[in-house]
Amino acid sequence: SSCFWQQLFGLGETLGKALLLQLCSQQKTSLVSMGTSCCKESTSEPKVAGYLGWREAALVGHDSRFAGLHKVLRDPLEDDVVQTGEGITKNVQDFLACEDVLSKPGFTPEGVEALKKKGSDWHVFTQWLLDRIRIVNKLGGPRVLLVSWKTLKHLGRFPKYPAESEHILDAERLLEEYARLQDAEGKVENRVICFSFFTHRWERPSREDSDAHPDSEDHKKAQALAKFGEFGTCPIFAPHHDFDYYFWVDYCSIDQVNADQKELGVSKLCAYVAACIQMIMYNSGTTDYEPRGWTRLERMM
C-alpha cells in the first residue's frame, strides 16, 4: 500500500454519533514544547489573523494578497505542455514504483516506537512529508490541495473547489510555513501536522454536476471531520502527541468545474493517496459505501 499509516474510521450514523459524544466528553492536556540548546530555535511566532491563523499563507484563493504566491505555486508544466490523463497516469505509475516510495516509508515500526515517547523530535517526519508532497506536485497535473479541520468547523460544510478556493490550502506551501514555525519538538501550536485522505461515497449524486454534492443536507461528514480534527488525537501516539489534521477531499481538492482538470486530478488519485499519512473511511448510514468500486479501489491504494 502506498499509504504507510492507515486508520480506517467507519463513521456510520450510530457509531459516528457515539464517537463524537465520546470525543466531546474527553479532555486533553496540551503539551508545552520545551526548547533545547541542540535544536534550532524558530525566529518567528505564528501570526494569527483570521480563523486559520498562520495557515493563511498557504491559501490558494483569489485574494489579491496572495496573487504573487499563486503564480509561484502554479504547476511548472501548465504553460508549456498540454497534459493528458494518460501522461499523468504514467508519471504516477513511475513514481509509485520508484525507490523512494518503496524503501522510504513515512513510518517504520522502529520509528513509530521512537516517536511515541514524550518529547520526541518530529522534524525528520516533517521533512519527509514535505519532500513527498514536492515530488507529487512535480508529477504534473493539479497540485496537492487540502482543507483544514478548522475550515470545516468554521463553515460547517465542505468548501467547493475552485469556487471557494479562498478556503483551500496548498499542501506544499502549508508545510513550508509549518516547517518555518516548528518548535524544538517539530510542532506548531503543540500539534504535529498530519494529512488524511478521505474516502467516502457521495450522499447526493446527480447527472448534473451543479446539483451533485458529497455530503448530506445537514453536512454530517464535514461536521464529523471537524470534530475529529478538533479532538486531534491518534490512539497510536496518545497521550504525548496531538495532531493538526488536514483532509484531502475530492470535492475540496479536485476541480469540480473544469472537466479537463478533473480528469487530470482523477488520473493522479494514487499519488494523492501516497501524499497522505492516513486514510479515513466514512461508512454512511444513508448511502452504501461497499458496493461502490471507487471506494474499494481507494482503500486498496
PDB file of C-alpha atoms in Angstrom:
ATOM      1  CA  SER A   1       0.000   0.000   0.000  1.00  0.00           C
ATOM      2  CA  SER A   2       1.212   3.498  -0.739  1.00  0.00           C
ATOM      3  CA  CYS A   3      -0.303   4.824   2.487  1.00  0.00           C
ATOM      4  CA  PHE A   4       2.097   3.787   5.202  1.00  0.00           C
ATOM      5  CA  TRP A   5      -0.054   4.620   8.194  1.00  0.00           C
ATOM      6  CA  GLN A   6      -3.695   3.798   7.654  1.00  0.00           C
ATOM      7  CA  GLN A   7      -6.513   4.149  10.123  1.00  0.00           C
ATOM      8  CA  LEU A   8      -9.947   3.275   8.835  1.00  0.00           C
ATOM      9  CA  PHE A   9     -12.720   5.056  10.676  1.00  0.00           C
ATOM     10  CA  GLY A  10     -16.237   3.825   9.840  1.00  0.00           C
ATOM     11  CA  LEU A  11     -18.386   6.749  10.897  1.00  0.00           C
ATOM     12  CA  GLY A  12     -21.888   5.335  10.424  1.00  0.00           C
ATOM     13  CA  GLU A  13     -24.968   7.057  11.775  1.00  0.00           C
ATOM     14  CA  THR A  14     -24.940   5.357  15.182  1.00  0.00           C
ATOM     15  CA  LEU A  15     -21.198   4.821  15.509  1.00  0.00           C
ATOM     16  CA  GLY A  16     -20.444   8.343  14.312  1.00  0.00           C
ATOM     17  CA  LYS A  17     -22.723   9.940  16.898  1.00  0.00           C
ATOM     18  CA  ALA A  18     -21.317   7.742  19.658  1.00  0.00           C
ATOM     19  CA  LEU A  19     -17.766   8.604  18.643  1.00  0.00           C
ATOM     20  CA  LEU A  20     -18.447  12.326  18.591  1.00  0.00           C
ATOM     21  CA  LEU A  21     -20.063  12.176  22.026  1.00  0.00           C
ATOM     22  CA  GLN A  22     -17.006  10.348  23.300  1.00  0.00           C
ATOM     23  CA  LEU A  23     -14.663  12.869  21.727  1.00  0.00           C
ATOM     24  CA  CYS A  24     -16.584  15.781  23.213  1.00  0.00           C
ATOM     25  CA  SER A  25     -16.533  14.256  26.674  1.00  0.00           C
ATOM     26  CA  GLN A  26     -12.798  13.775  26.825  1.00  0.00           C
ATOM     27  CA  GLN A  27     -10.325  16.487  27.615  1.00  0.00           C
ATOM     28  CA  LYS A  28      -6.742  16.532  26.510  1.00  0.00           C
ATOM     29  CA  THR A  29      -3.889  18.329  28.214  1.00  0.00           C
ATOM     30  CA  SER A  30      -1.797  20.222  25.701  1.00  0.00           C
ATOM     31  CA  LEU A  31       1.888  19.502  25.739  1.00  0.00           C
ATOM     32  CA  VAL A  32       4.100  22.522  26.184  1.00  0.00           C
ATOM     33  CA  SER A  33       7.155  22.075  23.997  1.00  0.00           C
ATOM     34  CA  MET A  34      10.378  22.976  25.771  1.00  0.00           C
ATOM     35  CA  GLY A  35      13.245  24.191  23.595  1.00  0.00           C
ATOM     36  CA  THR A  36      16.683  22.612  23.907  1.00  0.00           C
ATOM     37  CA  SER A  37      20.047  24.100  23.086  1.00  0.00           C
ATOM     38  CA  CYS A  38      20.778  21.485  20.430  1.00  0.00           C
ATOM     39  CA  CYS A  39      17.716  22.405  18.381  1.00  0.00           C
ATOM     40  CA  LYS A  40      17.328  25.335  16.027  1.00  0.00           C
ATOM     41  CA  GLU A  41      15.005  27.862  17.577  1.00  0.00           C
ATOM     42  CA  SER A  42      12.272  29.423  15.477  1.00  0.00           C
ATOM     43  CA  THR A  43      12.761  33.115  14.905  1.00  0.00           C
ATOM     44  CA  SER A  44       9.083  33.736  14.149  1.00  0.00           C
ATOM     45  CA  GLU A  45       5.861  33.272  16.060  1.00  0.00           C
ATOM     46  CA  PRO A  46       2.656  32.158  14.330  1.00  0.00           C
ATOM     47  CA  LYS A  47       0.722  35.221  13.148  1.00  0.00           C
ATOM     48  CA  VAL A  48      -2.966  34.913  13.903  1.00  0.00           C
ATOM     49  CA  ALA A  49      -5.233  36.825  11.518  1.00  0.00           C
ATOM     50  CA  GLY A  50      -8.440  35.009  10.563  1.00  0.00           C
ATOM     51  CA  TYR A  51      -9.647  31.679  11.890  1.00  0.00           C
ATOM     52  CA  LEU A  52      -6.808  29.880  10.058  1.00  0.00           C
ATOM     53  CA  GLY A  53      -4.043  31.960  11.648  1.00  0.00           C
ATOM     54  CA  TRP A  54      -0.590  31.157  10.234  1.00  0.00           C
ATOM     55  CA  ARG A  55      -2.147  28.743   7.729  1.00  0.00           C
ATOM     56  CA  GLU A  56      -3.435  31.683   5.678  1.00  0.00           C
ATOM     57  CA  ALA A  57      -0.019  31.850   3.996  1.00  0.00           C
ATOM     58  CA  ALA A  58      -0.997  28.661   2.123  1.00  0.00           C
ATOM     59  CA  LEU A  59      -4.444  29.724   0.890  1.00  0.00           C
ATOM     60  CA  VAL A  60      -4.971  29.332  -2.850  1.00  0.00           C
ATOM     61  CA  GLY A  61      -7.956  31.692  -3.034  1.00  0.00           C
ATOM     62  CA  HIS A  62      -8.415  34.727  -5.230  1.00  0.00           C
ATOM     63  CA  ASP A  63      -7.437  37.258  -2.572  1.00  0.00           C
ATOM     64  CA  SER A  64      -5.092  39.833  -4.100  1.00  0.00           C
ATOM     65  CA  ARG A  65      -2.733  39.470  -1.141  1.00  0.00           C
ATOM     66  CA  PHE A  66      -1.780  36.043  -2.451  1.00  0.00           C
ATOM     67  CA  ALA A  67      -1.619  36.812  -6.183  1.00  0.00           C
ATOM     68  CA  GLY A  68       2.167  36.564  -6.229  1.00  0.00           C
ATOM     69  CA  LEU A  69       2.048  33.344  -4.257  1.00  0.00           C
ATOM     70  CA  HIS A  70      -0.385  31.778  -6.719  1.00  0.00           C
ATOM     71  CA  LYS A  71       1.971  32.493  -9.590  1.00  0.00           C
ATOM     72  CA  VAL A  72       4.801  30.755  -7.776  1.00  0.00           C
ATOM     73  CA  LEU A  73       2.595  27.788  -6.905  1.00  0.00           C
ATOM     74  CA  ARG A  74       1.374  27.148 -10.440  1.00  0.00           C
ATOM     75  CA  ASP A  75       2.487  23.851 -11.884  1.00  0.00           C
ATOM     76  CA  PRO A  76       5.655  24.398 -13.978  1.00  0.00           C
ATOM     77  CA  LEU A  77       4.272  22.215 -16.773  1.00  0.00           C
ATOM     78  CA  GLU A  78       0.993  24.086 -17.220  1.00  0.00           C
ATOM     79  CA  ASP A  79       2.120  26.755 -19.650  1.00  0.00           C
ATOM     80  CA  ASP A  80       4.416  24.692 -21.841  1.00  0.00           C
ATOM     81  CA  VAL A  81       2.925  21.213 -22.089  1.00  0.00           C
ATOM     82  CA  VAL A  82      -0.573  20.004 -22.868  1.00  0.00           C
ATOM     83  CA  GLN A  83      -1.077  17.460 -20.123  1.00  0.00           C
ATOM     84  CA  THR A  84      -3.250  14.386 -20.572  1.00  0.00           C
ATOM     85  CA  GLY A  85      -4.717  11.891 -18.141  1.00  0.00           C
ATOM     86  CA  GLU A  86      -2.645   9.190 -19.845  1.00  0.00           C
ATOM     87  CA  GLY A  87       0.571  11.109 -19.320  1.00  0.00           C
ATOM     88  CA  ILE A  88      -0.205  11.845 -15.665  1.00  0.00           C
ATOM     89  CA  THR A  89      -1.070   8.189 -15.059  1.00  0.00           C
ATOM     90  CA  LYS A  90       2.309   7.144 -16.489  1.00  0.00           C
ATOM     91  CA  ASN A  91       4.118   9.643 -14.245  1.00  0.00           C
ATOM     92  CA  VAL A  92       2.206   8.373 -11.203  1.00  0.00           C
ATOM     93  CA  GLN A  93       2.986   4.739 -12.017  1.00  0.00           C
ATOM     94  CA  ASP A  94       6.694   5.518 -12.323  1.00  0.00           C
ATOM     95  CA  PHE A  95       6.564   7.443  -9.060  1.00  0.00           C
ATOM     96  CA  LEU A  96       4.868   4.623  -7.137  1.00  0.00           C
ATOM     97  CA  ALA A  97       7.448   2.141  -8.425  1.00  0.00           C
ATOM     98  CA  CYS A  98      10.476   4.297  -7.574  1.00  0.00           C
ATOM     99  CA  GLU A  99      12.960   3.522  -4.809  1.00  0.00           C
ATOM    100  CA  ASP A 100      11.942   6.494  -2.658  1.00  0.00           C
ATOM    101  CA  VAL A 101       8.376   5.250  -2.343  1.00  0.00           C
ATOM    102  CA  LEU A 102       9.197   1.561  -1.946  1.00  0.00           C
ATOM    103  CA  SER A 103      12.050   1.886   0.536  1.00  0.00           C
ATOM    104  CA  LYS A 104      11.382   5.136   2.414  1.00  0.00           C
ATOM    105  CA  PRO A 105       8.014   4.975   4.171  1.00  0.00           C
ATOM    106  CA  GLY A 106       6.927   7.802   6.412  1.00  0.00           C
ATOM    107  CA  PHE A 107       6.791   5.448   9.357  1.00  0.00           C
ATOM    108  CA  THR A 108       8.567   2.221  10.303  1.00  0.00           C
ATOM    109  CA  PRO A 109       7.801   0.084  13.373  1.00  0.00           C
ATOM    110  CA  GLU A 110      11.033   1.300  14.981  1.00  0.00           C
ATOM    111  CA  GLY A 111      10.318   4.900  14.058  1.00  0.00           C
ATOM    112  CA  VAL A 112       6.809   4.785  15.499  1.00  0.00           C
ATOM    113  CA  GLU A 113       8.116   3.456  18.810  1.00  0.00           C
ATOM    114  CA  ALA A 114      10.648   6.279  18.990  1.00  0.00           C
ATOM    115  CA  LEU A 115       8.116   8.973  18.135  1.00  0.00           C
ATOM    116  CA  LYS A 116       5.563   7.721  20.651  1.00  0.00           C
ATOM    117  CA  LYS A 117       7.787   8.884  23.500  1.00  0.00           C
ATOM    118  CA  LYS A 118       7.218  12.168  25.243  1.00  0.00           C
ATOM    119  CA  GLY A 119       9.483  14.922  23.912  1.00  0.00           C
ATOM    120  CA  SER A 120      10.326  13.083  20.677  1.00  0.00           C
ATOM    121  CA  ASP A 121      11.544  15.078  17.670  1.00  0.00           C
ATOM    122  CA  TRP A 122       9.204  15.312  14.632  1.00  0.00           C
ATOM    123  CA  HIS A 123      11.480  17.396  12.388  1.00  0.00           C
ATOM    124  CA  VAL A 124      12.586  14.420  10.272  1.00  0.00           C
ATOM    125  CA  PHE A 125       8.982  13.378   9.710  1.00  0.00           C
ATOM    126  CA  THR A 126       8.026  16.887   8.588  1.00  0.00           C
ATOM    127  CA  GLN A 127      10.888  16.968   6.092  1.00  0.00           C
ATOM    128  CA  TRP A 128       9.906  13.540   4.744  1.00  0.00           C
ATOM    129  CA  LEU A 129       6.333  14.729   4.232  1.00  0.00           C
ATOM    130  CA  LEU A 130       7.453  17.946   2.544  1.00  0.00           C
ATOM    131  CA  ASP A 131       9.761  16.017   0.211  1.00  0.00           C
ATOM    132  CA  ARG A 132       6.913  13.642  -0.675  1.00  0.00           C
ATOM    133  CA  ILE A 133       4.486  16.478  -1.433  1.00  0.00           C
ATOM    134  CA  ARG A 134       7.054  18.225  -3.633  1.00  0.00           C
ATOM    135  CA  ILE A 135       7.629  15.050  -5.647  1.00  0.00           C
ATOM    136  CA  VAL A 136       3.883  14.518  -6.140  1.00  0.00           C
ATOM    137  CA  ASN A 137       3.441  18.124  -7.280  1.00  0.00           C
ATOM    138  CA  LYS A 138       6.242  17.695  -9.825  1.00  0.00           C
ATOM    139  CA  LEU A 139       4.407  14.793 -11.467  1.00  0.00           C
ATOM    140  CA  GLY A 140       2.293  17.346 -13.304  1.00  0.00           C
ATOM    141  CA  GLY A 141      -1.436  17.876 -13.107  1.00  0.00           C
ATOM    142  CA  PRO A 142      -3.250  19.509 -10.177  1.00  0.00           C
ATOM    143  CA  ARG A 143      -1.223  20.163  -7.045  1.00  0.00           C
ATOM    144  CA  VAL A 144      -1.985  18.616  -3.657  1.00  0.00           C
ATOM    145  CA  LEU A 145      -4.756  20.715  -2.106  1.00  0.00           C
ATOM    146  CA  LEU A 146      -6.211  20.273   1.359  1.00  0.00           C
ATOM    147  CA  VAL A 147      -8.899  21.567   3.681  1.00  0.00           C
ATOM    148  CA  SER A 148      -8.234  22.177   7.375  1.00  0.00           C
ATOM    149  CA  TRP A 149     -10.444  20.853  10.144  1.00  0.00           C
ATOM    150  CA  LYS A 150     -10.624  24.482  11.245  1.00  0.00           C
ATOM    151  CA  THR A 151     -12.280  25.383   7.948  1.00  0.00           C
ATOM    152  CA  LEU A 152     -14.835  22.598   8.324  1.00  0.00           C
ATOM    153  CA  LYS A 153     -15.597  23.805  11.827  1.00  0.00           C
ATOM    154  CA  HIS A 154     -15.800  27.440  10.687  1.00  0.00           C
ATOM    155  CA  LEU A 155     -18.030  26.809   7.662  1.00  0.00           C
ATOM    156  CA  GLY A 156     -19.898  23.768   8.958  1.00  0.00           C
ATOM    157  CA  ARG A 157     -19.618  22.221   5.472  1.00  0.00           C
ATOM    158  CA  PHE A 158     -17.215  21.281   2.677  1.00  0.00           C
ATOM    159  CA  PRO A 159     -15.963  24.203   0.551  1.00  0.00           C
ATOM    160  CA  LYS A 160     -16.138  23.544  -3.199  1.00  0.00           C
ATOM    161  CA  TYR A 161     -13.012  23.891  -5.335  1.00  0.00           C
ATOM    162  CA  PRO A 162     -12.345  26.124  -7.204  1.00  0.00           C
ATOM    163  CA  ALA A 163     -15.413  28.279  -6.443  1.00  0.00           C
ATOM    164  CA  GLU A 164     -14.429  28.574  -2.777  1.00  0.00           C
ATOM    165  CA  SER A 165     -10.663  28.356  -3.145  1.00  0.00           C
ATOM    166  CA  GLU A 166     -10.268  31.070  -0.530  1.00  0.00           C
ATOM    167  CA  HIS A 167     -10.804  28.239   1.977  1.00  0.00           C
ATOM    168  CA  ILE A 168      -8.456  25.723   0.307  1.00  0.00           C
ATOM    169  CA  LEU A 169      -4.783  25.220   1.238  1.00  0.00           C
ATOM    170  CA  ASP A 170      -1.798  24.354  -0.938  1.00  0.00           C
ATOM    171  CA  ALA A 171      -0.115  21.417   0.857  1.00  0.00           C
ATOM    172  CA  GLU A 172       3.448  22.310  -0.136  1.00  0.00           C
ATOM    173  CA  ARG A 173       3.153  25.936   0.905  1.00  0.00           C
ATOM    174  CA  LEU A 174       1.433  24.857   4.132  1.00  0.00           C
ATOM    175  CA  LEU A 175       4.296  22.518   5.033  1.00  0.00           C
ATOM    176  CA  GLU A 176       6.898  25.159   4.250  1.00  0.00           C
ATOM    177  CA  GLU A 177       5.193  27.569   6.630  1.00  0.00           C
ATOM    178  CA  TYR A 178       4.781  24.857   9.240  1.00  0.00           C
ATOM    179  CA  ALA A 179       8.486  23.947   8.996  1.00  0.00           C
ATOM    180  CA  ARG A 180       9.406  27.606   9.436  1.00  0.00           C
ATOM    181  CA  LEU A 181       7.394  27.834  12.645  1.00  0.00           C
ATOM    182  CA  GLN A 182       8.301  24.482  14.215  1.00  0.00           C
ATOM    183  CA  ASP A 183       9.374  24.451  17.848  1.00  0.00           C
ATOM    184  CA  ALA A 184      12.128  22.308  19.347  1.00  0.00           C
ATOM    185  CA  GLU A 185       9.989  19.150  19.085  1.00  0.00           C
ATOM    186  CA  GLY A 186       8.921  19.817  15.498  1.00  0.00           C
ATOM    187  CA  LYS A 187       5.431  21.008  16.422  1.00  0.00           C
ATOM    188  CA  VAL A 188       3.388  24.147  15.848  1.00  0.00           C
ATOM    189  CA  GLU A 189       0.822  25.123  18.480  1.00  0.00           C
ATOM    190  CA  ASN A 190       1.687  21.868  20.299  1.00  0.00           C
ATOM    191  CA  ARG A 191       0.489  19.718  17.391  1.00  0.00           C
ATOM    192  CA  VAL A 192       2.114  17.591  14.685  1.00  0.00           C
ATOM    193  CA  ILE A 193       0.918  18.175  11.124  1.00  0.00           C
ATOM    194  CA  CYS A 194      -0.970  15.282   9.501  1.00  0.00           C
ATOM    195  CA  PHE A 195      -2.552  14.846   6.053  1.00  0.00           C
ATOM    196  CA  SER A 196      -5.514  12.450   5.773  1.00  0.00           C
ATOM    197  CA  PHE A 197      -7.134  11.048   2.629  1.00  0.00           C
ATOM    198  CA  PHE A 198     -10.932  10.955   2.971  1.00  0.00           C
ATOM    199  CA  THR A 199     -12.619   8.048   1.192  1.00  0.00           C
ATOM    200  CA  HIS A 200     -16.415   8.185   1.012  1.00  0.00           C
ATOM    201  CA  ARG A 201     -19.435   7.824  -1.243  1.00  0.00           C
ATOM    202  CA  TRP A 202     -21.296  10.947  -2.267  1.00  0.00           C
ATOM    203  CA  GLU A 203     -24.608  11.458  -0.475  1.00  0.00           C
ATOM    204  CA  ARG A 204     -26.331  13.428  -3.238  1.00  0.00           C
ATOM    205  CA  PRO A 205     -25.090  12.221  -6.645  1.00  0.00           C
ATOM    206  CA  SER A 206     -26.559  13.729  -9.808  1.00  0.00           C
ATOM    207  CA  ARG A 207     -26.042  13.628 -13.553  1.00  0.00           C
ATOM    208  CA  GLU A 208     -25.813  17.395 -13.339  1.00  0.00           C
ATOM    209  CA  ASP A 209     -22.507  18.358 -11.746  1.00  0.00           C
ATOM    210  CA  SER A 210     -24.017  21.541 -10.374  1.00  0.00           C
ATOM    211  CA  ASP A 211     -26.573  19.526  -8.386  1.00  0.00           C
ATOM    212  CA  ALA A 212     -24.226  16.829  -7.065  1.00  0.00           C
ATOM    213  CA  HIS A 213     -22.922  17.106  -3.510  1.00  0.00           C
ATOM    214  CA  PRO A 214     -20.772  14.748  -1.416  1.00  0.00           C
ATOM    215  CA  ASP A 215     -22.464  15.444   1.900  1.00  0.00           C
ATOM    216  CA  SER A 216     -25.949  15.216   3.377  1.00  0.00           C
ATOM    217  CA  GLU A 217     -28.132  18.300   3.690  1.00  0.00           C
ATOM    218  CA  ASP A 218     -27.147  18.604   7.346  1.00  0.00           C
ATOM    219  CA  HIS A 219     -23.433  18.252   6.406  1.00  0.00           C
ATOM    220  CA  LYS A 220     -22.788  15.286   8.680  1.00  0.00           C
ATOM    221  CA  LYS A 221     -19.466  14.323   7.057  1.00  0.00           C
ATOM    222  CA  ALA A 222     -17.934  17.770   7.296  1.00  0.00           C
ATOM    223  CA  GLN A 223     -19.016  18.105  10.899  1.00  0.00           C
ATOM    224  CA  ALA A 224     -17.667  14.659  11.809  1.00  0.00           C
ATOM    225  CA  LEU A 225     -14.265  15.508  10.301  1.00  0.00           C
ATOM    226  CA  ALA A 226     -14.274  18.894  12.031  1.00  0.00           C
ATOM    227  CA  LYS A 227     -14.836  17.217  15.391  1.00  0.00           C
ATOM    228  CA  PHE A 228     -12.210  14.573  14.640  1.00  0.00           C
ATOM    229  CA  GLY A 229      -9.694  17.299  13.808  1.00  0.00           C
ATOM    230  CA  GLU A 230     -10.599  19.411  16.800  1.00  0.00           C
ATOM    231  CA  PHE A 231     -10.011  16.439  19.095  1.00  0.00           C
ATOM    232  CA  GLY A 232      -6.646  15.976  17.377  1.00  0.00           C
ATOM    233  CA  THR A 233      -5.536  12.664  18.816  1.00  0.00           C
ATOM    234  CA  CYS A 234      -4.375   9.338  17.426  1.00  0.00           C
ATOM    235  CA  PRO A 235      -4.513   6.134  19.515  1.00  0.00           C
ATOM    236  CA  ILE A 236      -1.059   5.147  18.273  1.00  0.00           C
ATOM    237  CA  PHE A 237       0.673   8.268  19.587  1.00  0.00           C
ATOM    238  CA  ALA A 238      -1.531   9.176  22.558  1.00  0.00           C
ATOM    239  CA  PRO A 239      -1.135  10.535  25.161  1.00  0.00           C
ATOM    240  CA  HIS A 240       2.000  12.536  24.345  1.00  0.00           C
ATOM    241  CA  HIS A 241       1.242  13.848  20.852  1.00  0.00           C
ATOM    242  CA  ASP A 242      -1.741  15.611  19.301  1.00  0.00           C
ATOM    243  CA  PHE A 243      -2.178  16.275  15.578  1.00  0.00           C
ATOM    244  CA  ASP A 244      -3.210  19.153  13.341  1.00  0.00           C
ATOM    245  CA  TYR A 245      -5.362  17.409  10.737  1.00  0.00           C
ATOM    246  CA  TYR A 246      -5.812  18.414   7.104  1.00  0.00           C
ATOM    247  CA  PHE A 247      -8.005  16.438   4.727  1.00  0.00           C
ATOM    248  CA  TRP A 248      -7.789  15.571   1.062  1.00  0.00           C
ATOM    249  CA  VAL A 249     -11.442  15.522  -0.030  1.00  0.00           C
ATOM    250  CA  ASP A 250     -12.349  15.152  -3.707  1.00  0.00           C
ATOM    251  CA  TYR A 251     -14.940  17.958  -3.581  1.00  0.00           C
ATOM    252  CA  CYS A 252     -12.395  20.333  -1.995  1.00  0.00           C
ATOM    253  CA  SER A 253      -9.201  19.151  -3.691  1.00  0.00           C
ATOM    254  CA  ILE A 254     -10.112  18.474  -7.352  1.00  0.00           C
ATOM    255  CA  ASP A 255     -11.583  20.995  -9.792  1.00  0.00           C
ATOM    256  CA  GLN A 256     -15.357  20.460  -9.822  1.00  0.00           C
ATOM    257  CA  VAL A 257     -15.992  22.698 -12.850  1.00  0.00           C
ATOM    258  CA  ASN A 258     -13.246  22.207 -15.457  1.00  0.00           C
ATOM    259  CA  ALA A 259     -13.644  18.733 -16.966  1.00  0.00           C
ATOM    260  CA  ASP A 260     -10.033  18.558 -18.171  1.00  0.00           C
ATOM    261  CA  GLN A 261      -8.633  19.464 -14.764  1.00  0.00           C
ATOM    262  CA  LYS A 262     -10.986  16.987 -13.119  1.00  0.00           C
ATOM    263  CA  GLU A 263      -9.719  14.223 -15.410  1.00  0.00           C
ATOM    264  CA  LEU A 264      -6.108  15.059 -14.529  1.00  0.00           C
ATOM    265  CA  GLY A 265      -6.965  15.039 -10.827  1.00  0.00           C
ATOM    266  CA  VAL A 266      -8.638  11.624 -11.066  1.00  0.00           C
ATOM    267  CA  SER A 267      -5.619  10.303 -13.013  1.00  0.00           C
ATOM    268  CA  LYS A 268      -3.413  11.440 -10.132  1.00  0.00           C
ATOM    269  CA  LEU A 269      -5.519   9.860  -7.399  1.00  0.00           C
ATOM    270  CA  CYS A 270      -2.941   7.223  -6.396  1.00  0.00           C
ATOM    271  CA  ALA A 271      -0.318   9.912  -5.929  1.00  0.00           C
ATOM    272  CA  TYR A 272      -2.650  11.922  -3.692  1.00  0.00           C
ATOM    273  CA  VAL A 273      -3.096   8.824  -1.529  1.00  0.00           C
ATOM    274  CA  ALA A 274       0.685   8.406  -1.356  1.00  0.00           C
ATOM    275  CA  ALA A 275       0.995  12.031  -0.252  1.00  0.00           C
ATOM    276  CA  CYS A 276      -1.192  11.420   2.795  1.00  0.00           C
ATOM    277  CA  ILE A 277      -0.335   9.785   6.096  1.00  0.00           C
ATOM    278  CA  GLN A 278      -3.606   8.094   6.862  1.00  0.00           C
ATOM    279  CA  MET A 279      -6.882   7.132   5.226  1.00  0.00           C
ATOM    280  CA  ILE A 280     -10.248   7.894   6.805  1.00  0.00           C
ATOM    281  CA  MET A 281     -13.272   5.911   5.687  1.00  0.00           C
ATOM    282  CA  TYR A 282     -16.789   7.268   6.137  1.00  0.00           C
ATOM    283  CA  ASN A 283     -19.309   4.425   6.184  1.00  0.00           C
ATOM    284  CA  SER A 284     -22.582   6.323   5.931  1.00  0.00           C
ATOM    285  CA  GLY A 285     -25.915   5.005   7.081  1.00  0.00           C
ATOM    286  CA  THR A 286     -27.732   6.775   4.243  1.00  0.00           C
ATOM    287  CA  THR A 287     -25.704   5.692   1.226  1.00  0.00           C
ATOM    288  CA  ASP A 288     -23.972   2.355   0.554  1.00  0.00           C
ATOM    289  CA  TYR A 289     -20.184   2.552   0.771  1.00  0.00           C
ATOM    290  CA  GLU A 290     -19.151  -1.032  -0.005  1.00  0.00           C
ATOM    291  CA  PRO A 291     -20.789  -1.581  -3.438  1.00  0.00           C
ATOM    292  CA  ARG A 292     -19.043   1.446  -4.941  1.00  0.00           C
ATOM    293  CA  GLY A 293     -15.994   0.403  -6.994  1.00  0.00           C
ATOM    294  CA  TRP A 294     -14.142   3.683  -6.412  1.00  0.00           C
ATOM    295  CA  THR A 295     -14.327   3.378  -2.628  1.00  0.00           C
ATOM    296  CA  ARG A 296     -12.972  -0.155  -2.709  1.00  0.00           C
ATOM    297  CA  LEU A 297     -10.168   0.910  -5.028  1.00  0.00           C
ATOM    298  CA  GLU A 298      -9.191   3.814  -2.774  1.00  0.00           C
ATOM    299  CA  ARG A 299      -8.756   1.511   0.226  1.00  0.00           C
ATOM    300  CA  MET A 300      -6.566  -0.833  -1.849  1.00  0.00           C
ATOM    301  CA  MET A 301      -4.200   2.048  -2.626  1.00  0.00           C
TER     302      MET A 301
END
